[in-house]
Short mmCIF file of C-alpha atoms and ligand atoms in Angstrom, two decimals:
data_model
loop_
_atom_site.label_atom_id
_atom_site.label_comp_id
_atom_site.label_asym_id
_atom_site.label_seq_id
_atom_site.Cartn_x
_atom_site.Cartn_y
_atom_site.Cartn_z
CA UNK A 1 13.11 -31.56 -2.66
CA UNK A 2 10.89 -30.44 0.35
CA UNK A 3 12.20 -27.33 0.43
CA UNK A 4 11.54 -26.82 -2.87
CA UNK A 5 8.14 -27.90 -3.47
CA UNK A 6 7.68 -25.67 -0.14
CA UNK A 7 8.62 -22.72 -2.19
CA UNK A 8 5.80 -23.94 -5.13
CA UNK A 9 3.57 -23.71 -3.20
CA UNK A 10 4.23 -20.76 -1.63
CA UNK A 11 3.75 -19.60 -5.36
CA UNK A 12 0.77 -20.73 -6.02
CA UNK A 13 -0.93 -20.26 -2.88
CA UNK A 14 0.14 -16.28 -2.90
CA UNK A 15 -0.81 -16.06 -6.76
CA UNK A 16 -4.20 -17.04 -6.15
CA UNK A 17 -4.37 -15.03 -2.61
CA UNK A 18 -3.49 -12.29 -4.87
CA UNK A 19 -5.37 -12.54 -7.59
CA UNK A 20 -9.19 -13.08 -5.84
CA UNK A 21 -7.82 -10.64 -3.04
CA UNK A 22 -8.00 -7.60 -6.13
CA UNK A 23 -11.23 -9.18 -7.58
CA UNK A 24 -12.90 -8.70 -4.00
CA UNK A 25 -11.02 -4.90 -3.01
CA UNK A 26 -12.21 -4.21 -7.18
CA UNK A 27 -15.47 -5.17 -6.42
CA UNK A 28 -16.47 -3.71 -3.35
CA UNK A 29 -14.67 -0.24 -4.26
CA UNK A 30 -16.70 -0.23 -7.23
CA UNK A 31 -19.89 -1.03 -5.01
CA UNK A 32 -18.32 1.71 -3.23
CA UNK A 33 -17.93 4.29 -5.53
CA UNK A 34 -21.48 3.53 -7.55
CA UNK A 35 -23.65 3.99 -3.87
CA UNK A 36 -21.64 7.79 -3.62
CA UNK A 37 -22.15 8.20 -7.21
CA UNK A 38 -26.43 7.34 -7.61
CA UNK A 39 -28.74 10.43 -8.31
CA UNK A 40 -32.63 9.84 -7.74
CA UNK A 41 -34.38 8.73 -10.43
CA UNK A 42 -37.89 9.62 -11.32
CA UNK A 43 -39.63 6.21 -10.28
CA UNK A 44 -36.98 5.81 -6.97
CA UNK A 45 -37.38 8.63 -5.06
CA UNK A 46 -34.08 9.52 -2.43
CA UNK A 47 -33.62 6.46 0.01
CA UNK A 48 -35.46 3.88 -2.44
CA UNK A 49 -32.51 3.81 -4.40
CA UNK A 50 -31.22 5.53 -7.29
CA UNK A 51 -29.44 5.12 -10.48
CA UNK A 52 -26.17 6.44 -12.48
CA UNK A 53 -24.75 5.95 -16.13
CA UNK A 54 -21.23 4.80 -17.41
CA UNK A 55 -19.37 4.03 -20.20
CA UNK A 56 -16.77 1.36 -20.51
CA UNK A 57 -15.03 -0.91 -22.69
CA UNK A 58 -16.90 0.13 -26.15
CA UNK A 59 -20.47 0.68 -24.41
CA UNK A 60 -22.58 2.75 -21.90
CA UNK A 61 -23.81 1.06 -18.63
CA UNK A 62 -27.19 2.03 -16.56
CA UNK A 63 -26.71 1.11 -13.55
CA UNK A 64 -29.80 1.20 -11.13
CA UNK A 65 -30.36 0.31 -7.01
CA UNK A 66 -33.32 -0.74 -5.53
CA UNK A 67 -33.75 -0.32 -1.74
CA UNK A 68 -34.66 -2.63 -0.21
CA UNK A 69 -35.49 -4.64 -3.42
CA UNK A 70 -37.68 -4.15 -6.77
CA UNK A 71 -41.09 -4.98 -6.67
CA UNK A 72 -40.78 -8.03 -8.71
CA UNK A 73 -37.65 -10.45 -8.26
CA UNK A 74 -35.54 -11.19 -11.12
CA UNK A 75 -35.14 -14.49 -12.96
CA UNK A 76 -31.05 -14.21 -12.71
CA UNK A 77 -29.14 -12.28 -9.88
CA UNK A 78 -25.31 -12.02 -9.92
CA UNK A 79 -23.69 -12.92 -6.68
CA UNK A 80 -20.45 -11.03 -5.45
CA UNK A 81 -19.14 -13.55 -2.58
CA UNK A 82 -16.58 -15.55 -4.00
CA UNK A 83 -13.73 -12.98 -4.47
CA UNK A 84 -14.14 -12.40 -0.54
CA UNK A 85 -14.17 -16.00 0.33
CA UNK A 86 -11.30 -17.00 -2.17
CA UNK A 87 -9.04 -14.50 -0.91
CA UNK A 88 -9.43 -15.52 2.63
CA UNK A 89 -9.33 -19.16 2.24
CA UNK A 90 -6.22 -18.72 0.20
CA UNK A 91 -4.87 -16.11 2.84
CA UNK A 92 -5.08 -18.26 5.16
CA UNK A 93 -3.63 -21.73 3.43
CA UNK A 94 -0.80 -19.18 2.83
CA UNK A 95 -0.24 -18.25 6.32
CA UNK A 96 -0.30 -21.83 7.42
CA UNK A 97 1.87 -22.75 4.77
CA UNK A 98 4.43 -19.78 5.49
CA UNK A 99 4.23 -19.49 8.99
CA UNK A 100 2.81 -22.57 10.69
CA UNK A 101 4.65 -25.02 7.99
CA UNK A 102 7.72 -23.14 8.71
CA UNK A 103 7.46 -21.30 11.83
CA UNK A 104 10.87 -21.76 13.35
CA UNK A 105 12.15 -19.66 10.13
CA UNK A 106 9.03 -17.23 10.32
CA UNK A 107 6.88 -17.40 13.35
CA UNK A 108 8.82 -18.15 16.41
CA UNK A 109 11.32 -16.04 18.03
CA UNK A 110 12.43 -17.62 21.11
CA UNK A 111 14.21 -14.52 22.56
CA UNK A 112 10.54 -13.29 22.90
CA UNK A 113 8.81 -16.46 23.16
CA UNK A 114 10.27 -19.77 23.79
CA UNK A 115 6.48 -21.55 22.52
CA UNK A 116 6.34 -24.82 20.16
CA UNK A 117 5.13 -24.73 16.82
CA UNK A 118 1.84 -26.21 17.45
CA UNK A 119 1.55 -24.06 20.39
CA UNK A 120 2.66 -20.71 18.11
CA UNK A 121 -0.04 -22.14 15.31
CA UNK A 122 -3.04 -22.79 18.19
CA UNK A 123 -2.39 -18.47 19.61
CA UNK A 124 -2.47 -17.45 15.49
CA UNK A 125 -5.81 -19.28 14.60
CA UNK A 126 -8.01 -19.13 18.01
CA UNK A 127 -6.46 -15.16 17.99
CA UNK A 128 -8.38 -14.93 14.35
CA UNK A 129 -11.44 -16.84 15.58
CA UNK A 130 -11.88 -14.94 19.23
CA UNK A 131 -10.93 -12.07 17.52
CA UNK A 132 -14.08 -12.05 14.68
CA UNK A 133 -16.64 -12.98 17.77
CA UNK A 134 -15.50 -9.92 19.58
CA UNK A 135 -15.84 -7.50 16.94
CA UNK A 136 -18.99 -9.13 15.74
CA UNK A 137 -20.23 -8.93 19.26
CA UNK A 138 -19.03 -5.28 19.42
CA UNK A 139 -20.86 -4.15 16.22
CA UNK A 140 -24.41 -5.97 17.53
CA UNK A 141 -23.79 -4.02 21.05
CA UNK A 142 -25.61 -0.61 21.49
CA UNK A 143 -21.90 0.79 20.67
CA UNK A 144 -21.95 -0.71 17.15
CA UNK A 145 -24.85 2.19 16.55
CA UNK A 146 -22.51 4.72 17.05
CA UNK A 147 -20.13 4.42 14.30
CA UNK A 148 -17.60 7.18 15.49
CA UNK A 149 -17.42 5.56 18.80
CA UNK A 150 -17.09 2.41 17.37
CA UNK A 151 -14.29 3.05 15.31
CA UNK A 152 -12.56 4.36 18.16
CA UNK A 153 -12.97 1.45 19.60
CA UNK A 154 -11.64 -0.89 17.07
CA UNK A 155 -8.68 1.67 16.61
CA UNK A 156 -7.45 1.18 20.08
CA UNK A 157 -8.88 -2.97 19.52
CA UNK A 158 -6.43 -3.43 16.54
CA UNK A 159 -3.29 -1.57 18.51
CA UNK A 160 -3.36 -3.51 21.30
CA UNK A 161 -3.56 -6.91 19.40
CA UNK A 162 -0.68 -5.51 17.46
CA UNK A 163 0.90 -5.12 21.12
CA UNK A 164 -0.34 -8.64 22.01
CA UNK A 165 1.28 -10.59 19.46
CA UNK A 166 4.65 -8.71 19.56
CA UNK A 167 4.91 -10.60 23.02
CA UNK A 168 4.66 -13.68 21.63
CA UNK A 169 5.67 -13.84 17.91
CA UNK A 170 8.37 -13.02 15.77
CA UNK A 171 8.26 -9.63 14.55
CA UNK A 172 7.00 -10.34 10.58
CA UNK A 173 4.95 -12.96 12.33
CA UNK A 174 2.97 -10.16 14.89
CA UNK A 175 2.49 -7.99 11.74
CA UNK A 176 1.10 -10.82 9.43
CA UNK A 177 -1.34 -11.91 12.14
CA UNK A 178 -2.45 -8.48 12.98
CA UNK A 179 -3.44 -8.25 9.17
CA UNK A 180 -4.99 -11.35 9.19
CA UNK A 181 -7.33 -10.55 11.87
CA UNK A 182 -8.51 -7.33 10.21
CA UNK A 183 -9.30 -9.36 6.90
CA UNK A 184 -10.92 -12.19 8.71
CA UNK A 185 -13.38 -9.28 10.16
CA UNK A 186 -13.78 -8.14 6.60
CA UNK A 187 -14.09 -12.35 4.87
CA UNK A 188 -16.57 -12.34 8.43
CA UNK A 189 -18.67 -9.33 7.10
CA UNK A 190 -19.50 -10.95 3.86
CA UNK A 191 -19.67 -14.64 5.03
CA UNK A 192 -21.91 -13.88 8.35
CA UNK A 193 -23.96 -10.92 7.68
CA UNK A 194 -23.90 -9.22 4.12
CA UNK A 195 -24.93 -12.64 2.15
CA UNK A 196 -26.93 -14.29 4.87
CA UNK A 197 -28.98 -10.79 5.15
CA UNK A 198 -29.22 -10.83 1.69
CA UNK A 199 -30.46 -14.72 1.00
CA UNK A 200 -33.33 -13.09 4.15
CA UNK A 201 -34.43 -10.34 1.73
CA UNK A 202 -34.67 -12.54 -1.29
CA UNK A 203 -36.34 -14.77 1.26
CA UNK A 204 -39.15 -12.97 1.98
CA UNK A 205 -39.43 -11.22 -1.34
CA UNK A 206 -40.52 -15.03 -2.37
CA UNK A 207 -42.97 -15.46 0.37
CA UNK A 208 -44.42 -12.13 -0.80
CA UNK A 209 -43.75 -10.38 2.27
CA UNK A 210 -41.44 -6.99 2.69
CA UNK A 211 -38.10 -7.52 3.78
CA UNK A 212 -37.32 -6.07 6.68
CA UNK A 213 -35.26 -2.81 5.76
CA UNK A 214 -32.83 -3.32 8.79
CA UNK A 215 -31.08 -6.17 7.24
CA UNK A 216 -30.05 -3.91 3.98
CA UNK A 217 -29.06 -1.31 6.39
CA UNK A 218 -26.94 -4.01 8.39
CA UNK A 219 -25.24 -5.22 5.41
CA UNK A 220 -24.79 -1.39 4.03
CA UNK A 221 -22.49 -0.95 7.48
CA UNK A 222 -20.18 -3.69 7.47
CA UNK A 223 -19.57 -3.64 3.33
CA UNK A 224 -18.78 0.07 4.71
CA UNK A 225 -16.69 -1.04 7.63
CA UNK A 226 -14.64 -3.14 5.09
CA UNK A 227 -13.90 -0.55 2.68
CA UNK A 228 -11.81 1.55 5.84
CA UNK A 229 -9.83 -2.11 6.66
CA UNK A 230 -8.85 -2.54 2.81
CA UNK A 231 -5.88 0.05 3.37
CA UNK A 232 -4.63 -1.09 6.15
CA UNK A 233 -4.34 -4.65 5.72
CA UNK A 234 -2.80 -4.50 2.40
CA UNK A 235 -0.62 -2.76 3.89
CA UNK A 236 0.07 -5.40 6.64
CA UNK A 237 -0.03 -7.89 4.28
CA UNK A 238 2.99 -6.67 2.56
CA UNK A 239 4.69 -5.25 5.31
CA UNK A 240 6.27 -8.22 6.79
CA UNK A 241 8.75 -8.44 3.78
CA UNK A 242 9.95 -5.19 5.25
CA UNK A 243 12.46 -5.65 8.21
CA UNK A 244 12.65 -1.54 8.75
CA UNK A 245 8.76 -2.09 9.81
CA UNK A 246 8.47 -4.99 12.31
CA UNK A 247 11.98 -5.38 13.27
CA UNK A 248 11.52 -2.45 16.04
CA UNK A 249 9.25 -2.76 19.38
CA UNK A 250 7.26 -0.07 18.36
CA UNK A 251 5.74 -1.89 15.22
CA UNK A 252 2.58 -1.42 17.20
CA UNK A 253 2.75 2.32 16.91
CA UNK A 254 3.00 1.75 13.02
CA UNK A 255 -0.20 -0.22 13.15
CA UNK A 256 -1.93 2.51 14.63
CA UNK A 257 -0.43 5.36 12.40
CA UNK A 258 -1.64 3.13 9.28
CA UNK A 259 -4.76 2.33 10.43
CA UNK A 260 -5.35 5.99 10.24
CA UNK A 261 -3.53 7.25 6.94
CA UNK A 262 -5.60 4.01 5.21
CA UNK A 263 -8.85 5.02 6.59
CA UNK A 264 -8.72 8.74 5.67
CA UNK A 265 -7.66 8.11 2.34
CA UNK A 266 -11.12 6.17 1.92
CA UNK A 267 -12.58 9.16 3.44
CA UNK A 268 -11.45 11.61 0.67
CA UNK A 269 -13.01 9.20 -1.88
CA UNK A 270 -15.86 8.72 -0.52
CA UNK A 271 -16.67 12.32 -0.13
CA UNK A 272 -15.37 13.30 -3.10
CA UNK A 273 -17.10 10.48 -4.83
CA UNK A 274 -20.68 11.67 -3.29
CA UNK A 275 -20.21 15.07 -4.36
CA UNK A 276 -19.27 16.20 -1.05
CA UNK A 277 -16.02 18.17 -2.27
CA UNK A 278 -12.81 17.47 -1.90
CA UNK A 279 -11.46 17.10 1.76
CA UNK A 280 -7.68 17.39 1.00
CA UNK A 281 -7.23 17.52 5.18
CA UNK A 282 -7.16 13.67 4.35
CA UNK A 283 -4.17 13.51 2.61
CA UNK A 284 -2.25 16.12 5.20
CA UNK A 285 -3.34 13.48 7.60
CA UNK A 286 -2.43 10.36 5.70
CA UNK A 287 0.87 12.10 4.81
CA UNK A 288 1.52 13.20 8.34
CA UNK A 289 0.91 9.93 9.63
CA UNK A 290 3.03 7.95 7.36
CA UNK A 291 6.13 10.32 8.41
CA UNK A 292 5.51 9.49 11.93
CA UNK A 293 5.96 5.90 10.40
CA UNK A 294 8.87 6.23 9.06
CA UNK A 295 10.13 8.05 11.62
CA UNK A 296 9.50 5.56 14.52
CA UNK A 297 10.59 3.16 11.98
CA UNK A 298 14.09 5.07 11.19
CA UNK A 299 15.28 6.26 14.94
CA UNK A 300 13.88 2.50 16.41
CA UNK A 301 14.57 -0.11 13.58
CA UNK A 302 18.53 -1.66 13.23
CA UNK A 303 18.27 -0.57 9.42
CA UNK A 304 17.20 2.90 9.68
CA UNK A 305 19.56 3.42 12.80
CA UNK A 306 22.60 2.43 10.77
CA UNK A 307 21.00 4.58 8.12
CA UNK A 308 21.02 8.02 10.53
CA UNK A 309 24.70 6.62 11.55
CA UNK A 310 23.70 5.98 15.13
CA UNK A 311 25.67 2.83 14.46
CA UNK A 312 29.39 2.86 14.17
CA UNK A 313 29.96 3.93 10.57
CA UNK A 314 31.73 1.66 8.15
CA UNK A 315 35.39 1.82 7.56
CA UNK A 316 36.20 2.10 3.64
CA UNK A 317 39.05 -0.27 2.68
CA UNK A 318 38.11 -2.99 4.30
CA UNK A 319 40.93 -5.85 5.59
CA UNK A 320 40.26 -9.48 5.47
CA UNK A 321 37.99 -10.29 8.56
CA UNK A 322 40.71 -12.48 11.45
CA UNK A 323 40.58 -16.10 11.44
CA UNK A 324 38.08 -16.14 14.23
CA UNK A 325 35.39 -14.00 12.62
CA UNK A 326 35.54 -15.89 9.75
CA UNK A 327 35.07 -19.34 11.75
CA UNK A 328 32.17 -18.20 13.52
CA UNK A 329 30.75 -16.90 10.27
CA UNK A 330 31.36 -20.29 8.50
CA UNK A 331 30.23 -22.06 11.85
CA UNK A 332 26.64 -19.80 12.19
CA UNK A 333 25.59 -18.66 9.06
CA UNK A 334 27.13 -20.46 5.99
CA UNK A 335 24.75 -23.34 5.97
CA UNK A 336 22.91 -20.87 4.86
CA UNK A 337 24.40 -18.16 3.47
CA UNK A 338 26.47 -20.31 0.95
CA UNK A 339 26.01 -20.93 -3.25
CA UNK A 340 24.72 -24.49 -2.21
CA UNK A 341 23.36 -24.08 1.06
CA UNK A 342 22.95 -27.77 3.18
CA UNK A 343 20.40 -26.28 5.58
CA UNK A 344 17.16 -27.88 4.79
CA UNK A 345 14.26 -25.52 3.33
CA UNK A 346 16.89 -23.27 2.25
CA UNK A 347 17.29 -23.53 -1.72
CA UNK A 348 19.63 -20.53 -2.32
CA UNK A 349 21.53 -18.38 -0.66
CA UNK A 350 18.73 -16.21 0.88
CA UNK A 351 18.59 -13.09 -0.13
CA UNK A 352 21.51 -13.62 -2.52
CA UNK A 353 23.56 -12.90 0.56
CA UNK A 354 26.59 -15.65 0.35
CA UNK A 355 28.65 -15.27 3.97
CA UNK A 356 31.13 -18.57 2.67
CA UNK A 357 34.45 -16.95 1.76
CA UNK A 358 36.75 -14.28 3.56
CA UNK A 359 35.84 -12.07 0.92
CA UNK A 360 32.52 -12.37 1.01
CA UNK A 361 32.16 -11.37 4.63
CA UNK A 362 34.41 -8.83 4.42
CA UNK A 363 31.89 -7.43 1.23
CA UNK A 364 28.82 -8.03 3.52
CA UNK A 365 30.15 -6.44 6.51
CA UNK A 366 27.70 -3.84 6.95
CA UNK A 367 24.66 -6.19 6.50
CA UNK A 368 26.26 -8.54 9.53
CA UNK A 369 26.42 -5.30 11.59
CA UNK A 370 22.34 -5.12 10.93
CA UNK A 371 21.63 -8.13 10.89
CA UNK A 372 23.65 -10.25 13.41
CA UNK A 373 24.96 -7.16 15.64
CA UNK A 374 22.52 -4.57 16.52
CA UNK A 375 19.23 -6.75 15.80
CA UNK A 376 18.90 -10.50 16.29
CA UNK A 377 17.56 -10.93 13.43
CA UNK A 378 20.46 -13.44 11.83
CA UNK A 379 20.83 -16.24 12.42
CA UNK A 380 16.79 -16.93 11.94
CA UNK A 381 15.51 -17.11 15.56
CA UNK A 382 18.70 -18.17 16.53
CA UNK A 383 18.37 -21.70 15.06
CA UNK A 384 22.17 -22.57 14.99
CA UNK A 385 22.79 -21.15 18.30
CA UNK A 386 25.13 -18.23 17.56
CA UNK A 387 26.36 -17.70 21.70
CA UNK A 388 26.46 -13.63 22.83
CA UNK A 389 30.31 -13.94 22.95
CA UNK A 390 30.76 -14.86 19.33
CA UNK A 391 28.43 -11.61 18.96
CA UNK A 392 30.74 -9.52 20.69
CA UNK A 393 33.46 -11.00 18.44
CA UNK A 394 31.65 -9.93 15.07
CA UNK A 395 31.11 -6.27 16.88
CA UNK A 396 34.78 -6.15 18.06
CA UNK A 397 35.68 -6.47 14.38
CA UNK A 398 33.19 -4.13 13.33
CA UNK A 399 33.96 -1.65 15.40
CA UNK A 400 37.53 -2.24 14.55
CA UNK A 401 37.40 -1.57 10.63
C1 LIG B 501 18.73 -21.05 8.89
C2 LIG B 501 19.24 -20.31 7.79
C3 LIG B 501 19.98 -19.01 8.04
C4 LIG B 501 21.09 -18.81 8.83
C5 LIG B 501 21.81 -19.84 9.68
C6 LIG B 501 21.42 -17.44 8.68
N1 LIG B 501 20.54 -16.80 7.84
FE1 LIG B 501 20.66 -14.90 7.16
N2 LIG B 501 18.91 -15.16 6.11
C7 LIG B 501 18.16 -16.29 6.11
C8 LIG B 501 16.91 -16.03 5.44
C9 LIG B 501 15.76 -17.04 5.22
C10 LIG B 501 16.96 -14.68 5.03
C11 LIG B 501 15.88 -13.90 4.27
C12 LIG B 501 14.94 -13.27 5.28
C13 LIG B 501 13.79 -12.57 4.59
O1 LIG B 501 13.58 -12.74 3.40
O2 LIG B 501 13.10 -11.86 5.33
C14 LIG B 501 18.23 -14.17 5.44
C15 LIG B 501 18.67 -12.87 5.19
C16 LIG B 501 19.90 -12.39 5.59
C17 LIG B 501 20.45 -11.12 5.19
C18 LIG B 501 19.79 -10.13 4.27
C19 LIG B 501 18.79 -9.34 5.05
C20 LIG B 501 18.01 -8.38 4.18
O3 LIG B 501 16.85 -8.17 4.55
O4 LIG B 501 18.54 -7.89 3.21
C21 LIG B 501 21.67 -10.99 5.82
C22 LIG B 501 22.63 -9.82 5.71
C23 LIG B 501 21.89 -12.18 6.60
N3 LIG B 501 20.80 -13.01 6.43
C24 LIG B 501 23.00 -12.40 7.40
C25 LIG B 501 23.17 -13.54 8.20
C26 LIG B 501 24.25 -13.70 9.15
C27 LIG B 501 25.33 -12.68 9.43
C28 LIG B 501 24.10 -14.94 9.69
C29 LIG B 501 24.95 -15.59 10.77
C30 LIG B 501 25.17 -14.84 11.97
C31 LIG B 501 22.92 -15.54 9.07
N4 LIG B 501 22.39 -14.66 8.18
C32 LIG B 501 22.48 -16.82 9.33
C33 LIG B 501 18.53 -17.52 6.62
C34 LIG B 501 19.62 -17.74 7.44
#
């Protein structure tokens, strides 16, 4: 029954992670993508704002910007915070749900670090909450006014973290946190300086004094900074349901590679979107960078190794595993692996993988090799203590068919 109302909630927690996480990346690329798109308009001059036209859903849309802010305030403003602060809330019940609620499955590996759960949970949340205060300290320094530098910065900042928690995580559990460190900076941006800067221009507006134009500007860069993370940690996000991406020590490399292809695809749009032509470089880049990806991914992952046949191949034909195979099979994996698995937070076989029946491991042979053989990834960090002689059993008969 735990393990199933684990599994609802689970649900529930990623429908609504996903759900406010594409009202907030909607929003702010559509923020985006209006600020490229504003022409001058007779009563705002260039750098007092602008305004821009558009037609949707049955009717046509003026859309106008004031910098810093009108003359006179309005009765009713809209306010665009919620999406961001749903979406990281929820991100982050999910991730303690996932992998603090279940982090000998998910979080800890002990053949790279033998750490408790509480201890595994303490480095993944004061990692997110060090890691805002440095790159909030980092944009406020005199490098933060130098946005190349700065993103240079951050590049190398984000790769090393990646580096960081491969030493002491799993590796789906190093790629999830390395996301969720990006996306608290971006949940930080809104939460910390876009709406508090905001609620200090509306502030003085009220007193009748001029708000100072540095805290528009202020905002402007960190609503910018998050538009370059959106790509990458989406792509984070999903990539720890991908063995081929963390399962190899040079996930770190991928990071980096991503961080780049997501950020020059934002690049082309927002060039494109200003008018500035069309800088198709970007996509060579993001392209190129993607196939170094997959190629650090295919020549260093177990999956894409068996894939170029840098594994022993499999023999067609295949005879019924020997007696001792199949014990240690039954003995290491079935609890899991069966149709009515008895190990507890397991509901089904995972994966649909069933390892209970001669047969059966004889028909999953290939996925043992990958799974059990050339990675550790099976059994789960090792929980029912497969020993490295029954490993060299299961490779003996590999090799073998
Ligand atoms: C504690 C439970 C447990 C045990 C024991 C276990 N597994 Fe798994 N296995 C899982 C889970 C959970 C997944 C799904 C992982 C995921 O979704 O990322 C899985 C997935 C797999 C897959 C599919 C991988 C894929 O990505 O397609 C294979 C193959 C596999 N296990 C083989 C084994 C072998 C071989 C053993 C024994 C040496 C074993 N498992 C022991 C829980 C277990």
């Amino acid at each position: 029954m735990d393990a199933y109302l684990h599994e609802w909630g689970g649900m529930l927690l990623r429908w609504l992670h996903v759900l406010a996480g594409m009202a907030w990346i909607g929003s702010s690329f559509y923020f985006m993508h209006i600020d490229a798109m504003l022409k001058p308009a007779p009563d705002l001059p260039a750098g007092k704002g602008g305004q821009m036209w558009e037609v949707h859903g049955g009717g046509f849309y003026q859309v106008r910007k004031w910098l810093v802010a009108p003359a006179e305030l309005p009765p009713e403003l809209l306010w665009h915070k919620w999406e961001a602060y749903t979406t990281w809330l929820s991100g982050f019940a999910l991730l303690a749900w996932v992998y603090y609620g279940a982090s000998e499955l998910f979080l800890i590996d002990p053949a790279v670090a033998d750490i408790g759960p509480v201890t595994a949970a303490a480095i993944g949340i004061g990692s997110l909450l060090l890691g805002w205060v440095a790159y909030d300290r980092l944009c406020r320094s005199p490098l933060g006014r130098d946005e190349a530098r700065l993103a240079a910065v951050g590049f190398v900042v984000v790769v090393l973290v990646a580096f960081l928690f491969q030493q002491v995580f799993s590796g789906r559990g190093a790629m999830i946190h390395t996301g969720a460190l990006m996306a608290t900076w971006m949940a930080g941006n809104v939460a910390m300086v876009i709406i508090p800067n905001q609620r200090k221009i509306i502030a003085a507006l009220r007193r009748g004094e001029a708000p100072d134009p540095a805290l528009g500007k202020a905002g402007k860069v960190r609503s910018t900074h998050n538009n370059y993370l959106t790509l990458p940690v989406l792509f984070l996000m999903l990539a720890n349901h991908y063995p081929m991406l963390w399962s190899t020590p040079w996930a770190f490399v991928i990071v980096g590679l991503i961080l780049v292809a997501g950020a020059v695809i934002r690049v082309f749009y927002n060039l494109r979107h200003s008018g500035r032509g069309n800088p198709w470089w970007c996509w060579a880049v993001a392209a190129l960078c993607i196939l170094l990806a997959a190629l650090v991914s295919l020549t260093s992952s177990p999956i894409g190794r068996e894939g170029l046949g840098l594994a022993a191949a499999e023999a067609p034909g295949a005879a019924p595993p020997p007696a001792e195979v199949v014990e240690i099979v039954l003995g290491r994996c079935s609890m899991c692996h069966a149709a009515e698995p008895v190990w507890a937070g397991i509901p089904v076989a995972p994966r649909g993988v069933r390892l209970d029946t001669p047969e059966q491991i004889a028909r999953q042979a290939g996925a043992i090799r990958v799974q059990a053989v050339l990675s550790r990834a099976m059994p789960p960090n090792n929980v029912t203590g497969i020993e490295p002689r029954e490993r060299r059993v299961l490779a003996a008969w590999l090799a073998g068919r």
